[in-house]
Coordinates of C-alpha atoms and ligand atoms in Angstrom, one line a residue:
X17 CA 102.6 159.2 113.3
X18 CA 104.9 159.0 116.3
X19 CA 102.7 156.2 117.7
X20 CA 102.9 154.3 114.4
X21 CA 106.7 154.5 114.4
X22 CA 106.7 153.3 118.0
X23 CA 104.5 150.4 117.1
X24 CA 106.7 149.3 114.2
X25 CA 109.8 149.7 116.3
X26 CA 108.2 147.4 119.0
X27 CA 107.2 144.9 116.3
X28 CA 110.8 144.9 114.9
X29 CA 112.3 144.5 118.4
X30 CA 109.8 141.6 119.1
X31 CA 110.7 139.9 115.8
X32 CA 114.4 140.3 116.6
X33 CA 113.9 138.9 120.1
X34 CA 111.9 136.0 118.7
X35 CA 114.7 135.3 116.1
X36 CA 117.3 135.3 118.9
X37 CA 115.2 133.0 121.0
X38 CA 114.7 130.6 118.0
X39 CA 118.5 130.7 117.4
X40 CA 119.3 130.0 121.1
X41 CA 116.8 127.1 121.2
X42 CA 118.3 125.6 118.0
X43 CA 121.8 125.9 119.4
X44 CA 120.7 124.2 122.6
X45 CA 118.9 121.4 120.7
X46 CA 122.1 120.8 118.7
X47 CA 124.1 120.6 121.9
X48 CA 121.8 118.1 123.5
X49 CA 121.2 115.9 120.5
X50 CA 124.0 113.4 119.9
X51 CA 126.5 114.7 117.4
X52 CA 129.1 112.5 115.9
X53 CA 131.5 113.0 118.8
X54 CA 128.9 112.2 121.4
X55 CA 127.8 109.1 119.6
X56 CA 131.4 107.9 119.3
X57 CA 132.0 108.5 123.0
X58 CA 128.8 106.7 123.9
X59 CA 129.6 103.7 121.7
X60 CA 133.0 103.4 123.3
X61 CA 131.1 103.0 126.5
X62 CA 129.2 100.0 125.1
X63 CA 131.5 97.7 123.1
X64 CA 129.6 95.4 120.8
X65 CA 128.4 92.2 122.3
X66 CA 129.9 89.1 120.6
X67 CA 127.6 86.9 118.6
X68 CA 126.1 84.2 120.9
X69 CA 126.6 86.2 124.1
X70 CA 123.9 88.2 125.9
X71 CA 123.4 90.0 129.2
X72 CA 120.5 87.9 130.2
X73 CA 121.8 84.5 129.1
X74 CA 121.1 82.7 132.4
X75 CA 117.8 84.6 133.1
X76 CA 115.7 81.5 132.9
X77 CA 118.1 78.7 133.7
X78 CA 120.0 80.2 136.6
X79 CA 118.5 83.6 137.4
X80 CA 120.6 84.1 140.6
X81 CA 123.9 83.2 138.9
X82 CA 125.3 86.8 139.1
X83 CA 124.3 87.4 142.7
X84 CA 125.8 84.0 143.7
X85 CA 129.1 84.9 142.2
X86 CA 129.0 88.4 143.7
X87 CA 128.2 87.2 147.3
X88 CA 131.0 84.6 147.1
X89 CA 133.5 87.1 145.9
X90 CA 132.4 89.7 148.5
X91 CA 133.0 87.1 151.4
X92 CA 136.3 85.9 149.9
X93 CA 137.7 89.4 149.5
X94 CA 136.7 90.3 153.0
X95 CA 138.8 87.3 154.3
X96 CA 141.7 87.8 151.9
X97 CA 141.9 91.0 149.8
X98 CA 144.6 89.3 147.6
X99 CA 142.1 86.9 146.1
X100 CA 140.7 89.8 144.1
X101 CA 144.0 90.3 142.3
X102 CA 144.3 86.5 141.8
X103 CA 140.9 86.3 140.2
X104 CA 141.4 89.3 138.0
X105 CA 144.7 88.0 136.7
X106 CA 143.2 84.5 136.1
X107 CA 140.6 86.0 133.7
X108 CA 143.3 88.0 131.9
X109 CA 145.5 84.9 131.5
X110 CA 142.5 82.9 130.3
X111 CA 141.4 85.4 127.6
X112 CA 144.8 86.4 126.2
X113 CA 145.6 82.7 125.4
X114 CA 143.3 80.9 123.0
X115 CA 140.4 83.2 124.0
X116 CA 138.1 83.3 127.1
X117 CA 137.4 79.6 127.2
X118 CA 138.5 78.7 130.8
X119 CA 141.4 76.6 129.2
X120 CA 143.7 78.0 131.9
X121 CA 141.7 76.2 134.5
X122 CA 142.4 72.7 133.0
X123 CA 144.9 70.7 134.9
X124 CA 147.7 69.2 132.9
X125 CA 147.4 65.8 131.3
X126 CA 149.4 62.6 131.1
X127 CA 150.5 63.5 127.6
X128 CA 152.7 66.4 128.7
X129 CA 152.8 69.8 130.6
X130 CA 149.6 71.8 130.1
X131 CA 148.8 75.5 129.9
X132 CA 149.1 75.9 133.7
X133 CA 152.7 74.7 133.6
X134 CA 153.8 77.5 131.3
X135 CA 156.1 79.9 133.2
X136 CA 153.7 83.0 133.2
X137 CA 151.0 80.8 134.7
X138 CA 153.1 79.4 137.5
X139 CA 152.5 82.5 139.6
X140 CA 148.7 82.4 139.3
X141 CA 147.2 82.1 142.9
X142 CA 146.1 78.6 143.9
X143 CA 143.4 80.3 146.0
X144 CA 141.9 81.8 142.8
X145 CA 141.6 78.5 141.1
X146 CA 140.0 77.0 144.2
X147 CA 137.5 79.9 144.4
X148 CA 136.3 79.3 140.8
X149 CA 135.6 75.6 141.6
X150 CA 133.8 76.6 144.8
X151 CA 131.7 79.1 143.0
X152 CA 130.9 76.4 140.3
X153 CA 129.8 74.0 143.0
X154 CA 127.4 76.6 144.5
X155 CA 126.0 77.3 141.1
X156 CA 125.6 73.6 140.4
X157 CA 123.6 73.2 143.6
X158 CA 121.4 76.3 142.9
X159 CA 120.8 75.7 139.3
X160 CA 120.8 71.8 139.2
X161 CA 123.5 70.8 136.9
X162 CA 126.2 72.2 134.6
X163 CA 124.5 75.4 133.5
X164 CA 126.9 78.2 134.1
X165 CA 130.2 77.8 132.2
X166 CA 133.6 78.1 134.0
X167 CA 134.6 80.9 131.5
X168 CA 131.5 82.9 132.5
X169 CA 132.3 82.4 136.1
X170 CA 135.8 83.8 135.5
X171 CA 134.5 86.9 133.8
X172 CA 132.0 87.5 136.5
X173 CA 134.4 86.8 139.4
X174 CA 136.9 89.2 137.8
X175 CA 134.3 92.0 137.4
X176 CA 133.2 91.5 141.1
X177 CA 136.8 91.4 142.3
X178 CA 137.3 94.8 140.8
X179 CA 134.1 96.2 142.3
X180 CA 134.8 94.7 145.7
X181 CA 138.2 96.5 146.0
X182 CA 136.7 99.9 145.1
X183 CA 136.8 99.8 141.3
X184 CA 134.0 100.2 138.7
X185 CA 131.3 97.6 138.0
X186 CA 130.2 97.0 134.4
X187 CA 127.8 94.6 132.7
X188 CA 129.3 91.4 131.5
X189 CA 127.9 89.7 128.4
X190 CA 127.4 86.0 129.2
X191 CA 127.0 82.7 127.3
X192 CA 130.7 81.7 126.9
X193 CA 131.4 77.9 126.6
X194 CA 134.4 76.1 127.9
X195 CA 137.1 74.6 125.8
X196 CA 138.0 70.9 126.4
X197 CA 141.5 71.6 125.3
X198 CA 144.2 73.6 127.0
X199 CA 146.7 75.8 125.1
X200 CA 150.3 74.8 124.4
X201 CA 153.2 76.3 126.3
X202 CA 154.1 78.1 123.1
X203 CA 150.6 79.6 122.8
X204 CA 151.0 80.9 126.4
X205 CA 154.4 82.5 125.8
X206 CA 153.3 84.2 122.6
X207 CA 149.9 85.2 124.0
X208 CA 151.1 86.8 127.3
X209 CA 153.6 89.6 127.1
X210 CA 156.6 89.5 129.4
X211 CA 157.0 92.2 132.1
X212 CA 160.2 93.2 130.3
X213 CA 158.3 94.2 127.2
X214 CA 158.2 97.7 125.9
X215 CA 155.2 99.5 124.4
X216 CA 155.8 98.4 120.7
X217 CA 155.9 94.8 121.6
X218 CA 152.9 95.0 123.9
X219 CA 151.0 96.7 121.2
X220 CA 152.0 94.0 118.7
X221 CA 150.6 91.3 121.0
X222 CA 147.4 93.2 121.7
X223 CA 146.8 94.0 118.0
X224 CA 146.5 90.2 117.4
X225 CA 143.4 90.2 119.6
X226 CA 142.0 93.4 118.4
X227 CA 142.9 95.6 121.4
X228 CA 144.5 99.0 121.0
X229 CA 146.7 101.4 122.9
X230 CA 143.9 102.7 125.0
X231 CA 142.9 99.2 126.0
X232 CA 146.6 98.5 126.8
X233 CA 146.9 101.5 129.2
X234 CA 143.5 100.9 130.8
X235 CA 143.9 97.1 131.3
X236 CA 147.4 97.6 132.7
X237 CA 145.6 99.5 135.4
X238 CA 144.8 96.1 136.8
X239 CA 148.2 96.4 138.4
X240 CA 146.7 98.7 140.9
X241 CA 146.2 95.6 143.1
X242 CA 148.2 92.5 143.8
X243 CA 151.7 91.3 144.2
X244 CA 154.8 90.4 142.0
X245 CA 157.8 88.3 142.6
X246 CA 161.3 89.9 142.5
X247 CA 162.2 87.8 139.5
X248 CA 159.5 89.6 137.4
X249 CA 161.3 92.9 137.7
X250 CA 164.8 92.4 139.2
X251 CA 166.4 92.9 135.8
X252 CA 165.6 96.6 136.5
X253 CA 167.7 96.5 139.7
X254 CA 170.7 94.3 138.7
X255 CA 173.4 94.5 137.5
X256 CA 172.7 98.2 136.9
X257 CA 169.6 100.2 138.0
X258 CA 167.1 101.1 135.3
X259 CA 167.7 104.9 134.9
X260 CA 163.9 105.5 134.3
X261 CA 163.2 104.3 137.9
X262 CA 162.7 106.8 140.7
X263 CA 165.9 106.4 143.0
X264 CA 164.0 106.2 146.3
X265 CA 161.6 103.6 144.8
X266 CA 164.6 101.7 143.6
X267 CA 166.2 101.6 147.1
X268 CA 162.9 100.4 148.6
X269 CA 162.7 97.6 146.1
X270 CA 166.3 96.6 146.9
X271 CA 165.4 96.1 150.5
X272 CA 162.8 93.4 149.4
X273 CA 165.0 92.0 146.6
X274 CA 168.6 92.4 147.8
X275 CA 170.1 90.2 145.1
X276 CA 169.1 88.9 141.7
X277 CA 166.7 85.9 142.0
X278 CA 165.5 86.6 145.5
X279 CA 162.3 84.6 146.3
X280 CA 160.1 87.4 147.7
X281 CA 157.2 89.4 146.6
X282 CA 156.2 93.1 146.7
X283 CA 153.1 95.1 145.9
X284 CA 152.4 96.2 142.4
X285 CA 150.9 99.5 143.5
X286 CA 153.2 101.2 146.0
X287 CA 150.6 103.8 147.1
X288 CA 147.4 101.9 147.7
X289 CA 148.2 98.1 147.2
X290 CA 144.8 96.7 147.9
X291 CA 142.5 99.4 146.5
X292 CA 141.3 99.5 142.9
X293 CA 141.9 103.1 142.0
X294 CA 143.9 105.3 139.6
X295 CA 147.1 105.5 141.8
X296 CA 148.8 103.1 139.5
X297 CA 149.0 105.9 136.9
X298 CA 150.3 108.3 139.5
X299 CA 153.0 105.8 140.3
X300 CA 154.0 105.8 136.5
X301 CA 154.1 109.6 136.4
X302 CA 156.4 109.5 139.5
X303 CA 158.5 106.8 137.8
X304 CA 157.4 104.2 140.4
X305 CA 156.0 101.6 138.0
X306 CA 157.2 98.1 138.9
X307 CA 157.7 96.4 135.5
X308 CA 159.2 97.7 132.3
X309 CA 155.9 97.0 130.8
X310 CA 154.3 99.4 133.3
X311 CA 156.8 102.2 133.3
X312 CA 157.2 102.3 129.5
X313 CA 153.5 103.3 129.1
X314 CA 154.7 106.6 130.5
X315 CA 158.1 106.7 128.8
X316 CA 156.6 106.0 125.3
X317 CA 155.2 109.2 123.7
X318 CA 152.3 107.3 122.1
X319 CA 150.8 106.1 125.4
X320 CA 152.0 108.8 127.8
X321 CA 149.0 111.1 127.2
X322 CA 146.6 108.2 128.1
X323 CA 148.5 107.6 131.3
X324 CA 148.4 111.3 132.1
X325 CA 144.6 111.4 131.5
X326 CA 144.0 108.5 133.9
X327 CA 146.4 109.9 136.5
X328 CA 144.2 113.1 136.4
X329 CA 140.9 111.4 136.3
X330 CA 139.9 108.3 138.1
X331 CA 136.5 108.5 136.5
X332 CA 137.9 108.3 133.0
X333 CA 140.1 105.4 134.0
X334 CA 137.1 103.5 135.5
X335 CA 134.9 104.1 132.4
X336 CA 137.5 102.9 130.0
X337 CA 138.5 99.9 132.3
X338 CA 135.0 98.7 132.1
X339 CA 134.9 99.0 128.3
X340 CA 138.3 97.3 127.8
X341 CA 137.4 94.5 130.2
X342 CA 134.2 93.7 128.2
X343 CA 136.4 93.7 125.0
X344 CA 139.0 91.4 126.6
X345 CA 136.2 89.2 128.0
X346 CA 135.0 88.5 124.5
X347 CA 138.2 87.5 122.8
X348 CA 137.6 84.4 120.7
X349 CA 134.7 83.1 122.9
X350 CA 133.1 79.8 122.2
X351 CA 129.3 80.0 122.0
X352 CA 126.3 77.9 121.0
X353 CA 127.3 74.3 120.3
X354 CA 131.1 74.9 120.5
X355 CA 133.0 73.6 123.5
X356 CA 131.1 72.5 126.5
X357 CA 129.9 73.6 130.0
X358 CA 132.4 71.9 132.3
X359 CA 131.1 70.0 135.3
X360 CA 134.4 70.5 137.0
X361 CA 136.4 73.6 136.0
X362 CA 139.7 71.8 136.3
X363 CA 138.9 68.9 134.0
X364 CA 137.2 68.4 130.6
X365 CA 133.9 66.5 130.9
X366 CA 134.2 62.7 130.9
X367 CA 133.7 61.3 127.4
X368 CA 135.0 64.4 125.6
X369 CA 137.2 63.4 122.7
X370 CA 140.1 65.7 122.0
X371 CA 141.8 64.8 118.7
X372 CA 144.8 66.5 117.2
X373 CA 143.8 70.0 118.0
X374 CA 140.2 69.4 117.2
X375 CA 137.7 69.7 120.0
X376 CA 134.9 67.2 120.1
X377 CA 132.3 67.8 122.7
X378 CA 129.5 65.3 122.6
X379 CA 127.0 67.9 121.5
X380 CA 129.4 69.0 118.7
X381 CA 129.8 65.4 117.6
X382 CA 126.1 65.0 117.6
X383 CA 125.6 68.1 115.5
X384 CA 128.2 67.0 112.9
X385 CA 126.7 63.6 112.7
X386 CA 123.2 65.0 112.4
X387 CA 124.3 67.4 109.6
X388 CA 126.0 64.6 107.7
X389 CA 123.0 62.4 108.1
X390 CA 120.8 65.1 106.8
X391 CA 123.0 65.7 103.7
X392 CA 122.8 61.9 103.0
X393 CA 119.1 62.1 103.3
X394 CA 118.6 59.9 106.4
Ligands
LIG11 C1 150.1 94.2 129.6 C2 150.8 93.2 129.9 C3 150.9 92.6 131.2 C4 152.1 92.1 131.7 C5 153.4 92.1 131.1 C6 151.8 91.6 133.0 C7 152.7 91.0 133.9 C8 152.4 90.6 135.2 C9 153.4 89.9 136.0 C10 154.8 89.6 135.7 C11 152.8 89.8 137.3 C12 153.5 89.3 138.5 C13 153.7 87.8 138.5 C14 154.6 87.5 139.7 O1 155.7 87.9 139.7 O2 154.1 86.8 140.6 C15 151.5 90.3 137.1 C16 150.6 90.4 138.2 C17 149.3 90.8 138.1 N1 148.6 91.2 136.9 FE1 149.6 91.5 135.1 N2 150.5 91.8 133.3 C18 149.9 92.4 132.2 C19 148.6 92.8 132.1 C20 147.6 92.6 133.0 C21 146.2 92.8 132.8 C22 145.6 93.1 131.5 C23 145.6 92.5 134.0 C24 144.1 92.5 134.3 C25 143.3 93.3 133.8 C26 146.6 92.2 135.0 C27 146.4 91.9 136.3 C28 147.4 91.5 137.2 C29 147.2 91.4 138.6 C30 145.8 91.7 139.4 C31 148.3 90.9 139.2 C32 148.6 90.5 140.6 C33 148.2 89.1 140.8 C34 148.3 88.5 142.2 O3 148.6 89.3 143.2 O4 148.1 87.4 142.4 N3 147.8 92.2 134.3 N4 151.3 90.8 135.9

């Protein structure tokens, strides 16, 4: 009798143990399987690839394209760390105005000032323009002809500039085509926010190109490298100092820029000027951001928690920076038969007709003519 009771007690205990094990296993399974939150997090790390772009676009026609760009950027950055900042900014100025179509590389024309002559573009580094043309020449020799577009070179060179200065690397979707038409000065002024902008107007500009507050804060982290002229921020020094600015930072800036309009430059990231890291956000928390557009990311309650997050975690900043750069790099891209692959990044291909805002590359003309002929039954 006692033995029977003992047996049933053991069976019951066994069953209970089994039930507990099953429950634990189920809970573990649930944890490791992607729930909604996980899925959303992972999707944020892989922004959708725009139609017409792909990661292996040059696999057959120029398989070494990415390593040629990377090697070039590596050598160039070793010789002059500043070129990394120049290349990164060039890609940003290309994408925010008329999309990532390399229009910013087009020299002005006889008919009037071009995109490059618009005020925000006057401080782009000449060495960065030259680097893009050098890379293009190398690619032309390696892959025999105009295969890799100037807009793709810009996207890759920006990515590699970030990586070469210590930042994250990320995969860049490829297959952009170049526009034969540069933007107007008005397009540049409305596409590129001024350094005096506060968060609401920055967000309004970004909203037009489908970027949000997180993208704004992460992309502004590009200011962890490079230089700025006094004239871009001296409204914060004169006539009265901006009260949001750290006083000792202010007096340092006044040494470089003693009067309004001084022609001098200073570093964007006072802590680690040539390293791509999260110190930019630490500067903001310490009220040592250079532009109003930087410092206001911390002053404004909507963006402040994002700044604090990246100041705490470089890894989170790097992850989001890669995501936001891929998003930025796909703004209004031309693909397929649109635009052209330029033979010289500074000039549209000879024979391209540009007519009242319409872009006619020879292949596009051919497509339109063929389609019309087909409709007419030729
Ligand atoms: C959010 C709005 C932005 C504003 C208002 C802004 C404004 C500026 C200004 C005024 C300069 C200095 C120009 C000069 O005085 O020489 C500058 C430099 C720079 N910007 Fe931005 N920028 C913004 C976003 C970005 C983004 C999204 C990136 C890249 C992801 C970027 C990367 C850079 C870099 C690397 C430099 C230094 C360039 C060099 O040293 O040649 N900026 N920016």
